[in-house]
Short mmCIF file of C-alpha atoms in Angstrom, two decimals:
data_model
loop_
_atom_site.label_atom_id
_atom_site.label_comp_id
_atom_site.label_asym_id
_atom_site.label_seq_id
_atom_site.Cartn_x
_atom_site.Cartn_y
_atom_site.Cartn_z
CA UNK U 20 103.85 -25.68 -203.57
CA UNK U 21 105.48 -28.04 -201.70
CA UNK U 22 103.02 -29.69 -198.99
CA UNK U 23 99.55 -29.97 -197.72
CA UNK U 24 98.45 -30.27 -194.50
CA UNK U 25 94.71 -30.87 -193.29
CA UNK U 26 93.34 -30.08 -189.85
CA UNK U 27 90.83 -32.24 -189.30
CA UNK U 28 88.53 -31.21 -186.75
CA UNK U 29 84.93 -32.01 -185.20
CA UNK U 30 83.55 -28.54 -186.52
CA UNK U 31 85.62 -27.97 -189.65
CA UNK U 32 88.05 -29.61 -192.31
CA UNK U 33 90.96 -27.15 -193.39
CA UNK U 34 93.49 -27.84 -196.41
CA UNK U 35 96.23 -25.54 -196.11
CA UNK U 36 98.88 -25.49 -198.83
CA UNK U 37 102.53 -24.73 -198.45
CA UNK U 38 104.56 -23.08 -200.26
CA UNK U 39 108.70 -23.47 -200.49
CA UNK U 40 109.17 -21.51 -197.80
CA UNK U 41 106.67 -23.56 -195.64
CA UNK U 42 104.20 -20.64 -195.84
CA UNK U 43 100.81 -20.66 -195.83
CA UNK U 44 100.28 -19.86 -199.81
CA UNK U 45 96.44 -21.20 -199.66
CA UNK U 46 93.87 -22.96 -197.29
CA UNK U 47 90.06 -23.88 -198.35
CA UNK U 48 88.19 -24.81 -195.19
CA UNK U 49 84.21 -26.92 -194.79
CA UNK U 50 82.52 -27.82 -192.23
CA UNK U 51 82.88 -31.53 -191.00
CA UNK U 52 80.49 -33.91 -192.20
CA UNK U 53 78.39 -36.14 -189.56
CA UNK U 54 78.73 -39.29 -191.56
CA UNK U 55 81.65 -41.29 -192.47
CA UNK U 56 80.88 -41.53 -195.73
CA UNK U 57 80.52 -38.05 -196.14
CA UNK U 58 83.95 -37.74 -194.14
CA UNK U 59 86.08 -38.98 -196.20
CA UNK U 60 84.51 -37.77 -199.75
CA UNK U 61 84.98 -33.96 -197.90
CA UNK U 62 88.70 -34.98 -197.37
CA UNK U 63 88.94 -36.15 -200.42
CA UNK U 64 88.00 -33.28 -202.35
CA UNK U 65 90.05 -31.00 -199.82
CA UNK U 66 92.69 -33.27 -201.51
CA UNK U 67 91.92 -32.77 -205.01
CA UNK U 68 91.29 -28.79 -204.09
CA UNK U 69 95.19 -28.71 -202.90
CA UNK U 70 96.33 -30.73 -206.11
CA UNK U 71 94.70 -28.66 -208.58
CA UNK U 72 95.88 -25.32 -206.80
CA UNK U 73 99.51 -26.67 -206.46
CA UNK U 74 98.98 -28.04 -210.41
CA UNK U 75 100.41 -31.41 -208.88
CA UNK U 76 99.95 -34.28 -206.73
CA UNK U 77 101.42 -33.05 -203.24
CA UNK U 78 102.60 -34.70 -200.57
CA UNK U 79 99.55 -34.68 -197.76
CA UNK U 80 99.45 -34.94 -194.11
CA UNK U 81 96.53 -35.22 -191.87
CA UNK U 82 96.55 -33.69 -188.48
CA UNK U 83 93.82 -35.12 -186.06
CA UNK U 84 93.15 -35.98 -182.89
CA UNK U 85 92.29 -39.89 -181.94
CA UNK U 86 94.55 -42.41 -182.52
CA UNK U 87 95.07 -45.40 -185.84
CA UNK U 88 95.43 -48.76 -184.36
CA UNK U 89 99.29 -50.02 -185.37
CA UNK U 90 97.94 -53.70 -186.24
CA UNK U 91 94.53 -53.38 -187.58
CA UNK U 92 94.71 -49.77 -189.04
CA UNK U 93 91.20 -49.08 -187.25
CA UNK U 94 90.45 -45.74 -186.25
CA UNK U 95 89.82 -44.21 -182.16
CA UNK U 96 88.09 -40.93 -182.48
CA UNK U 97 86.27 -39.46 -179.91
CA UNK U 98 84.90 -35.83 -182.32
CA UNK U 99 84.88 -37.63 -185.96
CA UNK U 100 82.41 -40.36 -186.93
CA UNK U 101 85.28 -42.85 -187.60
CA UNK U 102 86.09 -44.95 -184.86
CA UNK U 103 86.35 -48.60 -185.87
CA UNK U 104 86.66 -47.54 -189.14
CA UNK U 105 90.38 -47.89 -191.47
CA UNK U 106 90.23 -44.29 -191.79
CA UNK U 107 93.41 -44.02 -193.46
CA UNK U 108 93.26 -46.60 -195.53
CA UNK U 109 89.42 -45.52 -196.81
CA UNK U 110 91.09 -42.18 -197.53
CA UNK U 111 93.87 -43.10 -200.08
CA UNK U 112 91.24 -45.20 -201.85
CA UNK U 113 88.95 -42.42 -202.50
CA UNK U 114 91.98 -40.38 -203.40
CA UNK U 115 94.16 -43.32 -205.22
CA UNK U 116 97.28 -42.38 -203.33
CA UNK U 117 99.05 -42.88 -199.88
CA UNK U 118 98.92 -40.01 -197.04
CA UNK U 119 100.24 -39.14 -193.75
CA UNK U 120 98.17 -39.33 -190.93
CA UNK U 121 99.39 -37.59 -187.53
CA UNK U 122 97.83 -37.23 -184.35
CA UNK U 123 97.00 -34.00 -183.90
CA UNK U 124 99.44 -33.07 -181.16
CA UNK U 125 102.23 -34.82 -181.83
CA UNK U 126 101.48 -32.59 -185.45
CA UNK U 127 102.11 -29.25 -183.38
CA UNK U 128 104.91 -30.73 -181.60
CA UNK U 129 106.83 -31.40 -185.14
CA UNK U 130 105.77 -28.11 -186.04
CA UNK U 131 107.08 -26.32 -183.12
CA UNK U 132 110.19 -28.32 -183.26
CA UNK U 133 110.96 -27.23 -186.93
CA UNK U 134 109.17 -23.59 -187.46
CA UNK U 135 108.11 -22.15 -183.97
CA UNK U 136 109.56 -22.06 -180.53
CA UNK U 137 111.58 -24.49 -180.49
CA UNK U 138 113.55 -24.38 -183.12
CA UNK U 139 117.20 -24.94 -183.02
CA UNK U 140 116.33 -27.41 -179.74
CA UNK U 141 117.16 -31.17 -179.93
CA UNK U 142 114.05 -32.66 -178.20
CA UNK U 143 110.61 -30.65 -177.54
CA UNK U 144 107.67 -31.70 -176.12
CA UNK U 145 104.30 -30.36 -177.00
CA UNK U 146 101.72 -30.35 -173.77
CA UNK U 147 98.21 -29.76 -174.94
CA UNK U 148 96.14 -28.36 -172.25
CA UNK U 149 92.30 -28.41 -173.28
CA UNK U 150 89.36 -30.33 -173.20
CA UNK U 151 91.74 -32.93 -173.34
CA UNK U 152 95.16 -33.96 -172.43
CA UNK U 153 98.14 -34.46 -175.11
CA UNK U 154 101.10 -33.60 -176.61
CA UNK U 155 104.23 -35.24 -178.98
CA UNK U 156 107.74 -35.61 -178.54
CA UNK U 157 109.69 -34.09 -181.20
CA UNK U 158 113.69 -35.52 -181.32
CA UNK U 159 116.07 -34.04 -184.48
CA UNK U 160 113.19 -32.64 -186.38
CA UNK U 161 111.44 -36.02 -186.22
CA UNK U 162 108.52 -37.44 -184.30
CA UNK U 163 109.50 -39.76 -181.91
CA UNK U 164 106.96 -42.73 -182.29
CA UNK U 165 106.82 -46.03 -181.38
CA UNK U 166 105.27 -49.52 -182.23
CA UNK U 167 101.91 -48.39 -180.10
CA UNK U 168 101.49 -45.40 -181.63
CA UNK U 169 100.15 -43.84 -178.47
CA UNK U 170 103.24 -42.19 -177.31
CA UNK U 171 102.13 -38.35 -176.25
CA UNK U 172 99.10 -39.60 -174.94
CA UNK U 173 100.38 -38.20 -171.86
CA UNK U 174 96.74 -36.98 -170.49
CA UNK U 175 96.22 -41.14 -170.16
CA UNK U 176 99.03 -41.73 -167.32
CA UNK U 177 98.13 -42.04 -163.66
CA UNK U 178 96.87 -38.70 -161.75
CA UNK U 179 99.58 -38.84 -158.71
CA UNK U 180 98.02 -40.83 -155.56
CA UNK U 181 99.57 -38.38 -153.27
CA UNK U 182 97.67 -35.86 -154.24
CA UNK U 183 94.67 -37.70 -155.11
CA UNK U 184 94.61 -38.65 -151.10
CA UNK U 185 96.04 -35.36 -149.67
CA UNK U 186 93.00 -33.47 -151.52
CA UNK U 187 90.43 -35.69 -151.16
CA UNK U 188 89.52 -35.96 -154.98
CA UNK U 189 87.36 -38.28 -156.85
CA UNK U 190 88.87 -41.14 -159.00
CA UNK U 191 86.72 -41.00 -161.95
CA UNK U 192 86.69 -42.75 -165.33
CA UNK U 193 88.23 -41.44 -167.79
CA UNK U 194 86.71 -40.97 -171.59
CA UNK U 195 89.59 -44.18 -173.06
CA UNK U 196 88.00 -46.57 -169.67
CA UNK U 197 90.47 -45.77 -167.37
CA UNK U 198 90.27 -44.67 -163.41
CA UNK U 199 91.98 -41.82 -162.41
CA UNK U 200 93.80 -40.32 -165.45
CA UNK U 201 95.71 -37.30 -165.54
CA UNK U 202 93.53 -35.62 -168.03
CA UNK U 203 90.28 -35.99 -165.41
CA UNK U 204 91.95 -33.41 -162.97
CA UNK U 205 93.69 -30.63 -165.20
CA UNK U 206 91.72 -30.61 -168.36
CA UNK U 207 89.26 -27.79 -168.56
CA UNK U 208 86.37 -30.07 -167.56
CA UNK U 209 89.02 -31.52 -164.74
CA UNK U 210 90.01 -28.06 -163.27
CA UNK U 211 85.76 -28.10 -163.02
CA UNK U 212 86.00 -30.93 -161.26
CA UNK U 213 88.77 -29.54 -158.59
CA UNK U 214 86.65 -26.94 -158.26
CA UNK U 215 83.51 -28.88 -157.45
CA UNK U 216 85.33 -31.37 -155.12
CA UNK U 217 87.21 -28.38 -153.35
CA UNK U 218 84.65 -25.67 -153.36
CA UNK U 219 81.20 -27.66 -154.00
CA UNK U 220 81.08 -24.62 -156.52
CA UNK U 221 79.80 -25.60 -160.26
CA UNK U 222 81.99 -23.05 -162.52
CA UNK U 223 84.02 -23.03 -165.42
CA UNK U 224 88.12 -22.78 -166.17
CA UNK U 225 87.78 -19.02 -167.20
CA UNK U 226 85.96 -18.39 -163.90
CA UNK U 227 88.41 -19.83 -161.97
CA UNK U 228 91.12 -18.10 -163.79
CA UNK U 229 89.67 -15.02 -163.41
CA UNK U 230 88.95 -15.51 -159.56
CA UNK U 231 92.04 -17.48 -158.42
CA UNK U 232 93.54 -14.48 -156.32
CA UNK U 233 90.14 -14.47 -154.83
CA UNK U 234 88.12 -17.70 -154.08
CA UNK U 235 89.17 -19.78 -156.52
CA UNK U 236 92.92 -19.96 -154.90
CA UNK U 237 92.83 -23.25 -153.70
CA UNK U 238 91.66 -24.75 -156.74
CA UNK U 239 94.27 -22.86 -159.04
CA UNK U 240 96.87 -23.79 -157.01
CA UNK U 241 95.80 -27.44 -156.92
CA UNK U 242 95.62 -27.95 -160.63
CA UNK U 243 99.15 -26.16 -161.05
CA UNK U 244 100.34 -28.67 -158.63
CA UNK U 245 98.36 -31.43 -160.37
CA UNK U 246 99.57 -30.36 -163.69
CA UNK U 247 103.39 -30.00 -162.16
CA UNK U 248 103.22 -33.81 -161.92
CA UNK U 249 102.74 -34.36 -164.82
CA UNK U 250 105.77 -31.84 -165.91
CA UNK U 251 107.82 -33.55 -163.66
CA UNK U 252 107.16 -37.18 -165.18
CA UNK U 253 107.86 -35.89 -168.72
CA UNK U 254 110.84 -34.17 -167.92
CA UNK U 255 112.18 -37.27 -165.36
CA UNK U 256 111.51 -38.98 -168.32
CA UNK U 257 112.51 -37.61 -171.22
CA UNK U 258 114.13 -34.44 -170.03
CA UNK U 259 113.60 -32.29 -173.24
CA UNK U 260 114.99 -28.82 -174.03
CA UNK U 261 111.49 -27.11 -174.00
CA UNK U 262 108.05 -28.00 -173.21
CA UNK U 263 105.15 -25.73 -175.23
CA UNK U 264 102.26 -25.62 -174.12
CA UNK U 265 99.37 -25.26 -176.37
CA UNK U 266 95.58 -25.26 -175.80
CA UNK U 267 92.92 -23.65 -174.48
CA UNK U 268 94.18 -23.41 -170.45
CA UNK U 269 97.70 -22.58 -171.76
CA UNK U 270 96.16 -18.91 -173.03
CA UNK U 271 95.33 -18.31 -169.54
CA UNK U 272 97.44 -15.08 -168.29
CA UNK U 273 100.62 -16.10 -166.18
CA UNK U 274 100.12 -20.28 -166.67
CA UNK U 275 103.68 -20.31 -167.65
CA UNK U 276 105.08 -18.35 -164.72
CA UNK U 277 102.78 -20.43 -162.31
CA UNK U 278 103.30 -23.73 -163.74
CA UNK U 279 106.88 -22.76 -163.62
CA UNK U 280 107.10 -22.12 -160.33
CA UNK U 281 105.08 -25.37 -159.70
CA UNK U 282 107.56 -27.78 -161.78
CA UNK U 283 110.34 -26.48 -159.74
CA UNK U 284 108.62 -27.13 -156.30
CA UNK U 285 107.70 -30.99 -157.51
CA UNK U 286 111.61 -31.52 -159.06
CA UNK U 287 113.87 -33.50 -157.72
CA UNK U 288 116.14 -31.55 -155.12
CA UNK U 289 117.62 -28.03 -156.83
CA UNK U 290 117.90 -30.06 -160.28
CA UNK U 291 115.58 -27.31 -162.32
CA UNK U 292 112.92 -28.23 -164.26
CA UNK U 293 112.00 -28.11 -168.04
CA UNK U 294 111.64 -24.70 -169.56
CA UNK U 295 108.33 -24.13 -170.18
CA UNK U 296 107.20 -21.49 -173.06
CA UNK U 297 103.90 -21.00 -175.19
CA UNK U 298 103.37 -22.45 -178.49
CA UNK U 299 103.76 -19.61 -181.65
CA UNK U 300 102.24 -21.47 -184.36
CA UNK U 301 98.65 -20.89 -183.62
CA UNK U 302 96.14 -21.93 -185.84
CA UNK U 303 99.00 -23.02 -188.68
CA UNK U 304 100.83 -25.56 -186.28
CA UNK U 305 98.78 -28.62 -186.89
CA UNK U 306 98.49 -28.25 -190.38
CA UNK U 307 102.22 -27.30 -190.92
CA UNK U 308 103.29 -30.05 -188.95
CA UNK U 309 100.66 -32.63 -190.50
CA UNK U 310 102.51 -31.26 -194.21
CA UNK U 311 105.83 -31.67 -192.81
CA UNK U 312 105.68 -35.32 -191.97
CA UNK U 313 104.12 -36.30 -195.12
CA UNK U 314 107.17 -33.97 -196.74
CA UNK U 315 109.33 -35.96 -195.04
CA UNK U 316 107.97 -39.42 -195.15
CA UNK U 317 108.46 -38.36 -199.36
CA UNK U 318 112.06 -37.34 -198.70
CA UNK U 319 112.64 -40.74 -197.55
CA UNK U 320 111.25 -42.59 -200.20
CA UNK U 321 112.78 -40.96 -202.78
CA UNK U 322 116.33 -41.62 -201.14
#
């Protein structure tokens, strides 16, 4: 066995174990506790359950979503009981060793990058489109991270004004404290949102998928525009090979071809626009990506 990954989730916690060939050799999954406490003793015996299967300490990355303060180490979680808490640190006390902790997406982008769709690419960008807004940036194999450690919080950046005006849409808060983020118009409860402020209709993302050749047109067509914005900063930006798209909205039938044809209509001139696929790894990409980084944050140490 070579690595461990955990996908650490509101619902469950999931140890999967790697073997040479960065397959999935074993997982052991429970659900997520309520309590801190309780939190980090389950992820510490998901450790302990991958170190007794692989006969060895191995190297372990955690894939989450929320962010670890840079400076004081404290945790922002908005689905795990551990915000304000040194998560990390808590963790490799009750296990008595260091680990990797990811966020979540920028875990799927490494794991893209290296074992799914965009392999072979120099830079990929992973664009979670769910509940929330995220992604990763993925550069030579490596994440691309920087002294914030929010980089890929791309659901956070400014919802364009244009459009904001031309449609007539509410500037809300946003979940972090913010006014008018990205994330409040094209996650799934965002696209809601269109829908209510465009149609005074109350009715979810798979609704509207379904009916947007019907009476949901507008709203579709808004949110691909919305969302085209945001394809357009990231690839004015950091113009990557490939953006995958992962998340709930991205398994909605012809997003890529619409989105697509979107990004082209907001680029610059007849410049193109990013190539935008779906993400392969499915429900192995976190955790693959979460092992990888603590794989390679070992590499390093032992050079």
């Amino acid at each position: 066995m070579i690595a461990a990954g955990i996908d650490l989730g509101g619902t469950k916690i999931e140890v999967q174990l790697f073997d040479d060939d960065w397959a999935v050799a074993h997982r052991h999954r429970v659900p997520t506790p309520s309590d801190y406490d309780d939190l980090v003793a389950a992820i510490a015996d998901q450790v302990r359950w991958a170190d007794d299967i692989a006969g060895a300490a191995v190297p372990v990355g955690i894939g989450a979503a929320g962010l670890l303060h840079p400076v004081t180490g404290l945790a922002l979680t908005a689905n795990l009981p551990a915000s304000g808490k040194p998560f990390q640190q808590d963790i490799e006390a009750a296990i008595g060793r260091s680990i990797t902790y990811v966020n979540d997406c920028r875990a799927m982008a490494l794991s893209e990058a290296i074992f799914g769709v965009g392999q072979g690419q120099r830079t990929v960008v992973a664009l979670i489109l769910g509940t929330g807004i995220g992604g990763g940036i993925a550069v030579d194999g490596t994440i691309l991270q920087g002294p914030t450690m929010t980089g890929g919080e791309f659901g956070h950046t400014a919802a364009p004004a244009h459009l904001v005006a031309k449609y007539n849409l509410p500037v809300v808060t946003c979940g972090c404290g913010r006014p008018g983020c990205t994330e409040t118009y094209i996650a799934g409860p965002g696209m809601q949102r269109l829908a209510k402020a465009l149609t005074g209709k109350d009715i979810d993302p798979p609704q509207i998928a379904a009916r947007r050749h019907g009476d949901m047109m507008q709203v579709w067509s808004v949110w691909c525009e919305m969302t085209a914005e945001l394809l357009h900063t990231l690839t004015m930006t950091v113009d990557p090979d490939l953006i995958v798209l992962g998340g709930g909205l991205s398994q909605i039938d012809g997003v890529v071809d619409d989105l697509t044809a979107a990004a082209l209509r907001a680029q610059i001139g007849d410049f193109g626009a990013a190539k935008l696929v779906l993400a392969q790894g499915g429900d192995t990409s976190g955790a693959r990506g979460a092992a990888y980084a603590a794989w390679q944050a070992k590499e390093q140490q032992d050079d």
